[in-house]
Structure formats: structure tokens, C-alpha cells
mmCIF file with all atom_site columns, C-alpha atoms in Angstrom:
data_model
loop_
_atom_site.group_PDB
_atom_site.id
_atom_site.type_symbol
_atom_site.label_atom_id
_atom_site.label_alt_id
_atom_site.label_comp_id
_atom_site.label_asym_id
_atom_site.label_entity_id
_atom_site.label_seq_id
_atom_site.pdbx_PDB_ins_code
_atom_site.Cartn_x
_atom_site.Cartn_y
_atom_site.Cartn_z
_atom_site.occupancy
_atom_site.B_iso_or_equiv
_atom_site.pdbx_formal_charge
_atom_site.auth_seq_id
_atom_site.auth_comp_id
_atom_site.auth_asym_id
_atom_site.auth_atom_id
_atom_site.pdbx_PDB_model_num
ATOM 1   C CA . MET A 1 1   ? 1.520  5.631   -28.164 1.00 0.00 ? 1   MET A CA 1
ATOM 2   C CA . GLN A 1 2   ? 4.926  6.826   -27.201 1.00 0.00 ? 2   GLN A CA 1
ATOM 3   C CA . LYS A 1 3   ? 3.484  9.727   -25.122 1.00 0.00 ? 3   LYS A CA 1
ATOM 4   C CA . LEU A 1 4   ? 2.076  7.185   -22.873 1.00 0.00 ? 4   LEU A CA 1
ATOM 5   C CA . ILE A 1 5   ? 5.398  5.002   -22.379 1.00 0.00 ? 5   ILE A CA 1
ATOM 6   C CA . LEU A 1 6   ? 7.094  7.556   -20.151 1.00 0.00 ? 6   LEU A CA 1
ATOM 7   C CA . PRO A 1 7   ? 4.197  8.209   -17.699 1.00 0.00 ? 7   PRO A CA 1
ATOM 8   C CA . LEU A 1 8   ? 3.399  4.444   -17.629 1.00 0.00 ? 8   LEU A CA 1
ATOM 9   C CA . LEU A 1 9   ? 6.956  3.656   -16.530 1.00 0.00 ? 9   LEU A CA 1
ATOM 10  C CA . VAL A 1 10  ? 6.938  6.402   -14.029 1.00 0.00 ? 10  VAL A CA 1
ATOM 11  C CA . THR A 1 11  ? 3.705  4.986   -12.578 1.00 0.00 ? 11  THR A CA 1
ATOM 12  C CA . ILE A 1 12  ? 4.925  1.431   -12.462 1.00 0.00 ? 12  ILE A CA 1
ATOM 13  C CA . ILE A 1 13  ? 8.029  2.499   -10.475 1.00 0.00 ? 13  ILE A CA 1
ATOM 14  C CA . VAL A 1 14  ? 6.061  4.730   -7.996  1.00 0.00 ? 14  VAL A CA 1
ATOM 15  C CA . VAL A 1 15  ? 3.920  1.762   -7.463  1.00 0.00 ? 15  VAL A CA 1
ATOM 16  C CA . MET A 1 16  ? 6.774  -0.673  -6.832  1.00 0.00 ? 16  MET A CA 1
ATOM 17  C CA . LEU A 1 17  ? 8.654  1.600   -4.636  1.00 0.00 ? 17  LEU A CA 1
ATOM 18  C CA . TYR A 1 18  ? 5.306  1.988   -2.639  1.00 0.00 ? 18  TYR A CA 1
ATOM 19  C CA . PHE A 1 19  ? 4.823  -1.541  -2.140  1.00 0.00 ? 19  PHE A CA 1
ATOM 20  C CA . GLN A 1 20  ? 8.488  -2.168  -1.403  1.00 0.00 ? 20  GLN A CA 1
ATOM 21  C CA . TYR A 1 21  ? 9.001  0.559   1.299   1.00 0.00 ? 21  TYR A CA 1
ATOM 22  C CA . PHE A 1 22  ? 5.940  2.126   2.504   1.00 0.00 ? 22  PHE A CA 1
ATOM 23  C CA . ALA A 1 23  ? 3.244  -0.327  2.405   1.00 0.00 ? 23  ALA A CA 1
ATOM 24  C CA . PRO A 1 24  ? 1.945  -1.474  5.706   1.00 0.00 ? 24  PRO A CA 1
ATOM 25  C CA . SER A 1 25  ? 3.312  -5.024  6.518   1.00 0.00 ? 25  SER A CA 1
ATOM 26  C CA . ASN A 1 26  ? 2.284  -7.606  9.124   1.00 0.00 ? 26  ASN A CA 1
ATOM 27  C CA . GLU A 1 27  ? 5.985  -8.672  9.417   1.00 0.00 ? 27  GLU A CA 1
ATOM 28  C CA . LEU A 1 28  ? 7.618  -8.408  13.093  1.00 0.00 ? 28  LEU A CA 1
ATOM 29  C CA . GLY A 1 29  ? 9.925  -5.511  13.605  1.00 0.00 ? 29  GLY A CA 1
ATOM 30  C CA . SER A 1 30  ? 13.476 -5.597  15.062  1.00 0.00 ? 30  SER A CA 1
ATOM 31  C CA . PHE A 1 31  ? 14.451 -3.977  18.454  1.00 0.00 ? 31  PHE A CA 1
ATOM 32  C CA . SER A 1 32  ? 17.920 -3.468  16.911  1.00 0.00 ? 32  SER A CA 1
ATOM 33  C CA . LYS A 1 33  ? 16.695 -0.585  14.678  1.00 0.00 ? 33  LYS A CA 1
ATOM 34  C CA . PHE A 1 34  ? 16.178 1.541   17.913  1.00 0.00 ? 34  PHE A CA 1
ATOM 35  C CA . ASP A 1 35  ? 18.944 3.876   19.280  1.00 0.00 ? 35  ASP A CA 1
ATOM 36  C CA . THR A 1 36  ? 19.429 3.341   23.125  1.00 0.00 ? 36  THR A CA 1
ATOM 37  C CA . ASN A 1 37  ? 20.418 7.072   23.215  1.00 0.00 ? 37  ASN A CA 1
ATOM 38  C CA . SER A 1 38  ? 17.111 8.323   21.656  1.00 0.00 ? 38  SER A CA 1
ATOM 39  C CA . ASN A 1 39  ? 13.916 8.994   23.207  1.00 0.00 ? 39  ASN A CA 1
ATOM 40  C CA . ALA A 1 40  ? 11.915 9.406   20.018  1.00 0.00 ? 40  ALA A CA 1
ATOM 41  C CA . SER A 1 41  ? 8.709  6.958   20.119  1.00 0.00 ? 41  SER A CA 1
ATOM 42  C CA . MET A 1 42  ? 8.488  4.706   16.992  1.00 0.00 ? 42  MET A CA 1
ATOM 43  C CA . PRO A 1 43  ? 6.087  1.960   16.382  1.00 0.00 ? 43  PRO A CA 1
ATOM 44  C CA . ILE A 1 44  ? 7.163  -1.816  16.310  1.00 0.00 ? 44  ILE A CA 1
ATOM 45  C CA . ILE A 1 45  ? 5.300  -5.086  15.585  1.00 0.00 ? 45  ILE A CA 1
ATOM 46  C CA . VAL A 1 46  ? 6.205  -7.802  18.201  1.00 0.00 ? 46  VAL A CA 1
ATOM 47  C CA . LYS A 1 47  ? 4.869  -10.912 19.524  1.00 0.00 ? 47  LYS A CA 1
ATOM 48  C CA . LEU A 1 48  ? 3.657  -11.201 23.187  1.00 0.00 ? 48  LEU A CA 1
ATOM 49  C CA . VAL A 1 49  ? 5.553  -14.002 25.255  1.00 0.00 ? 49  VAL A CA 1
ATOM 50  C CA . LYS A 1 50  ? 2.340  -15.389 26.793  1.00 0.00 ? 50  LYS A CA 1
ATOM 51  C CA . GLU A 1 51  ? 4.049  -17.786 28.886  1.00 0.00 ? 51  GLU A CA 1
ATOM 52  C CA . LYS A 1 52  ? 5.511  -15.123 30.949  1.00 0.00 ? 52  LYS A CA 1
ATOM 53  C CA . GLY A 1 53  ? 2.197  -13.244 31.227  1.00 0.00 ? 53  GLY A CA 1
ATOM 54  C CA . VAL A 1 54  ? 1.289  -9.734  31.893  1.00 0.00 ? 54  VAL A CA 1
ATOM 55  C CA . LYS A 1 55  ? 1.918  -8.244  35.210  1.00 0.00 ? 55  LYS A CA 1
ATOM 56  C CA . ARG A 1 56  ? 0.548  -5.231  37.134  1.00 0.00 ? 56  ARG A CA 1
ATOM 57  C CA . ILE A 1 57  ? 3.423  -3.653  39.012  1.00 0.00 ? 57  ILE A CA 1
ATOM 58  C CA . SER A 1 58  ? 3.594  -0.825  41.726  1.00 0.00 ? 58  SER A CA 1
ATOM 59  C CA . GLY A 1 59  ? 2.359  2.417   40.526  1.00 0.00 ? 59  GLY A CA 1
ATOM 60  C CA . GLY A 1 60  ? -0.435 0.939   38.244  1.00 0.00 ? 60  GLY A CA 1
ATOM 61  C CA . ASN A 1 61  ? 1.606  -0.006  35.401  1.00 0.00 ? 61  ASN A CA 1
ATOM 62  C CA . TYR A 1 62  ? 1.786  -3.109  33.408  1.00 0.00 ? 62  TYR A CA 1
ATOM 63  C CA . HIS A 1 63  ? 4.872  -5.116  32.053  1.00 0.00 ? 63  HIS A CA 1
ATOM 64  C CA . PHE A 1 64  ? 5.268  -8.080  29.912  1.00 0.00 ? 64  PHE A CA 1
ATOM 65  C CA . TYR A 1 65  ? 7.718  -9.583  27.628  1.00 0.00 ? 65  TYR A CA 1
ATOM 66  C CA . ALA A 1 66  ? 7.837  -9.399  23.702  1.00 0.00 ? 66  ALA A CA 1
ATOM 67  C CA . VAL A 1 67  ? 9.937  -10.968 20.975  1.00 0.00 ? 67  VAL A CA 1
ATOM 68  C CA . ASP A 1 68  ? 11.090 -9.372  17.634  1.00 0.00 ? 68  ASP A CA 1
ATOM 69  C CA . LYS A 1 69  ? 11.699 -10.884 14.553  1.00 0.00 ? 69  LYS A CA 1
ATOM 70  C CA . GLU A 1 70  ? 15.327 -11.951 15.777  1.00 0.00 ? 70  GLU A CA 1
ATOM 71  C CA . ASN A 1 71  ? 13.621 -13.701 18.628  1.00 0.00 ? 71  ASN A CA 1
ATOM 72  C CA . LYS A 1 72  ? 15.288 -11.029 21.061  1.00 0.00 ? 72  LYS A CA 1
ATOM 73  C CA . GLU A 1 73  ? 13.224 -10.889 24.274  1.00 0.00 ? 73  GLU A CA 1
ATOM 74  C CA . MET A 1 74  ? 12.425 -7.579  25.665  1.00 0.00 ? 74  MET A CA 1
ATOM 75  C CA . LEU A 1 75  ? 10.710 -6.438  28.880  1.00 0.00 ? 75  LEU A CA 1
ATOM 76  C CA . ILE A 1 76  ? 7.922  -3.946  27.830  1.00 0.00 ? 76  ILE A CA 1
ATOM 77  C CA . THR A 1 77  ? 7.134  -1.231  30.477  1.00 0.00 ? 77  THR A CA 1
ATOM 78  C CA . GLY A 1 78  ? 5.343  1.940   31.093  1.00 0.00 ? 78  GLY A CA 1
ATOM 79  C CA . ILE A 1 79  ? 1.733  0.680   29.969  1.00 0.00 ? 79  ILE A CA 1
ATOM 80  C CA . LYS A 1 80  ? -1.145 1.956   31.950  1.00 0.00 ? 80  LYS A CA 1
ATOM 81  C CA . ASP A 1 81  ? -4.043 0.653   30.177  1.00 0.00 ? 81  ASP A CA 1
ATOM 82  C CA . LEU A 1 82  ? -3.918 -2.697  28.375  1.00 0.00 ? 82  LEU A CA 1
ATOM 83  C CA . PRO A 1 83  ? -6.379 -3.281  25.200  1.00 0.00 ? 83  PRO A CA 1
ATOM 84  C CA . PRO A 1 84  ? -9.085 -5.839  25.901  1.00 0.00 ? 84  PRO A CA 1
ATOM 85  C CA . GLY A 1 85  ? -8.126 -9.314  24.105  1.00 0.00 ? 85  GLY A CA 1
ATOM 86  C CA . MET A 1 86  ? -4.458 -8.747  24.304  1.00 0.00 ? 86  MET A CA 1
ATOM 87  C CA . ASN A 1 87  ? -3.693 -12.126 25.536  1.00 0.00 ? 87  ASN A CA 1
ATOM 88  C CA . GLY A 1 88  ? -5.335 -13.562 22.414  1.00 0.00 ? 88  GLY A CA 1
ATOM 89  C CA . ALA A 1 89  ? -3.699 -11.284 19.950  1.00 0.00 ? 89  ALA A CA 1
ATOM 90  C CA . LYS A 1 90  ? -1.207 -12.783 17.608  1.00 0.00 ? 90  LYS A CA 1
ATOM 91  C CA . THR A 1 91  ? 0.980  -9.783  17.320  1.00 0.00 ? 91  THR A CA 1
ATOM 92  C CA . ILE A 1 92  ? 0.800  -6.400  18.939  1.00 0.00 ? 92  ILE A CA 1
ATOM 93  C CA . VAL A 1 93  ? 1.916  -2.912  17.749  1.00 0.00 ? 93  VAL A CA 1
ATOM 94  C CA . ILE A 1 94  ? 3.794  -1.092  20.578  1.00 0.00 ? 94  ILE A CA 1
ATOM 95  C CA . THR A 1 95  ? 4.975  2.540   20.413  1.00 0.00 ? 95  THR A CA 1
ATOM 96  C CA . GLY A 1 96  ? 7.858  3.685   22.405  1.00 0.00 ? 96  GLY A CA 1
ATOM 97  C CA . HIS A 1 97  ? 11.800 3.823   22.655  1.00 0.00 ? 97  HIS A CA 1
ATOM 98  C CA . LEU A 1 98  ? 14.308 1.765   24.252  1.00 0.00 ? 98  LEU A CA 1
ATOM 99  C CA . SER A 1 99  ? 15.036 2.202   27.919  1.00 0.00 ? 99  SER A CA 1
ATOM 100 C CA . GLY A 1 100 ? 18.581 0.598   28.391  1.00 0.00 ? 100 GLY A CA 1
ATOM 101 C CA . LYS A 1 101 ? 19.635 -2.573  26.810  1.00 0.00 ? 101 LYS A CA 1
ATOM 102 C CA . ASP A 1 102 ? 17.078 -5.139  27.910  1.00 0.00 ? 102 ASP A CA 1
ATOM 103 C CA . ALA A 1 103 ? 13.709 -2.836  28.331  1.00 0.00 ? 103 ALA A CA 1
ATOM 104 C CA . PHE A 1 104 ? 11.373 -1.035  26.198  1.00 0.00 ? 104 PHE A CA 1
ATOM 105 C CA . HIS A 1 105 ? 9.290  1.864   27.541  1.00 0.00 ? 105 HIS A CA 1
ATOM 106 C CA . ALA A 1 106 ? 5.949  1.903   25.647  1.00 0.00 ? 106 ALA A CA 1
ATOM 107 C CA . HIS A 1 107 ? 3.752  4.971   25.318  1.00 0.00 ? 107 HIS A CA 1
ATOM 108 C CA . GLY A 1 108 ? 0.937  3.165   23.246  1.00 0.00 ? 108 GLY A CA 1
ATOM 109 C CA . ILE A 1 109 ? -0.183 -0.427  22.399  1.00 0.00 ? 109 ILE A CA 1
ATOM 110 C CA . GLU A 1 110 ? -2.572 -1.695  19.724  1.00 0.00 ? 110 GLU A CA 1
ATOM 111 C CA . LEU A 1 111 ? -3.774 -5.199  18.807  1.00 0.00 ? 111 LEU A CA 1
ATOM 112 C CA . ARG A 1 112 ? -2.915 -6.621  15.426  1.00 0.00 ? 112 ARG A CA 1
ATOM 113 C CA . ASN A 1 113 ? -4.333 -9.823  13.945  1.00 0.00 ? 113 ASN A CA 1
#
């Protein structure tokens, strides 16, 4: 019985750490976690600002606005192809980096329900 206590405690701790830090989440992300001096692409979950719409600009790229969990509104640029049904999605995951203080250059986008 005593031989099982330590492995059981280690297993419980590992499971708790996984669910606390590494498990996928549906929570909105924060643009404040991005470094403006870094071009490293990272994913973030955001809400599309549907009132401002999605617009196609010169060069064939789309741009639109999204908000994070702190209600910070950010212009999203650089998307060439939008996934079908984007206007109906509750949240979206964009992968990219900050481009200045008020713009996010996205390299990829996927829908999330």
C-alpha cells in the first residue's frame, strides 16, 4: 500500500499541472502578451468585431477587427484567404505577431466554436 502512495501523488500532481497550464482552452487571449519587437508567430483566440465587417484591401488581403479578453480592439491584417463561415464563428484563432501598437499581422486563421 505504501508503495502506491508516492506514484499516486505524482500522477495527481502531473494531471493537475496539465489541466492548469497545458490543456486547450476556449478563453480569449490577450494582445498584451505579445512583444511589439518580436516577429515570432503565436496563436491567440479572439472575437471578431462583426459590426466593422471584413474588408478586402488592395493586394488581395483582407483586414478586419478583433477584440481580446481585455476588450482591446486590434486591426488584423495580412490574411489572403478566409475560412468559410467566418462571420458566424463565435471566436477565431489567429496566428501571427504584433505590427506596431494597434495592428496584428496574421499568418493564419481558423474558426473556433
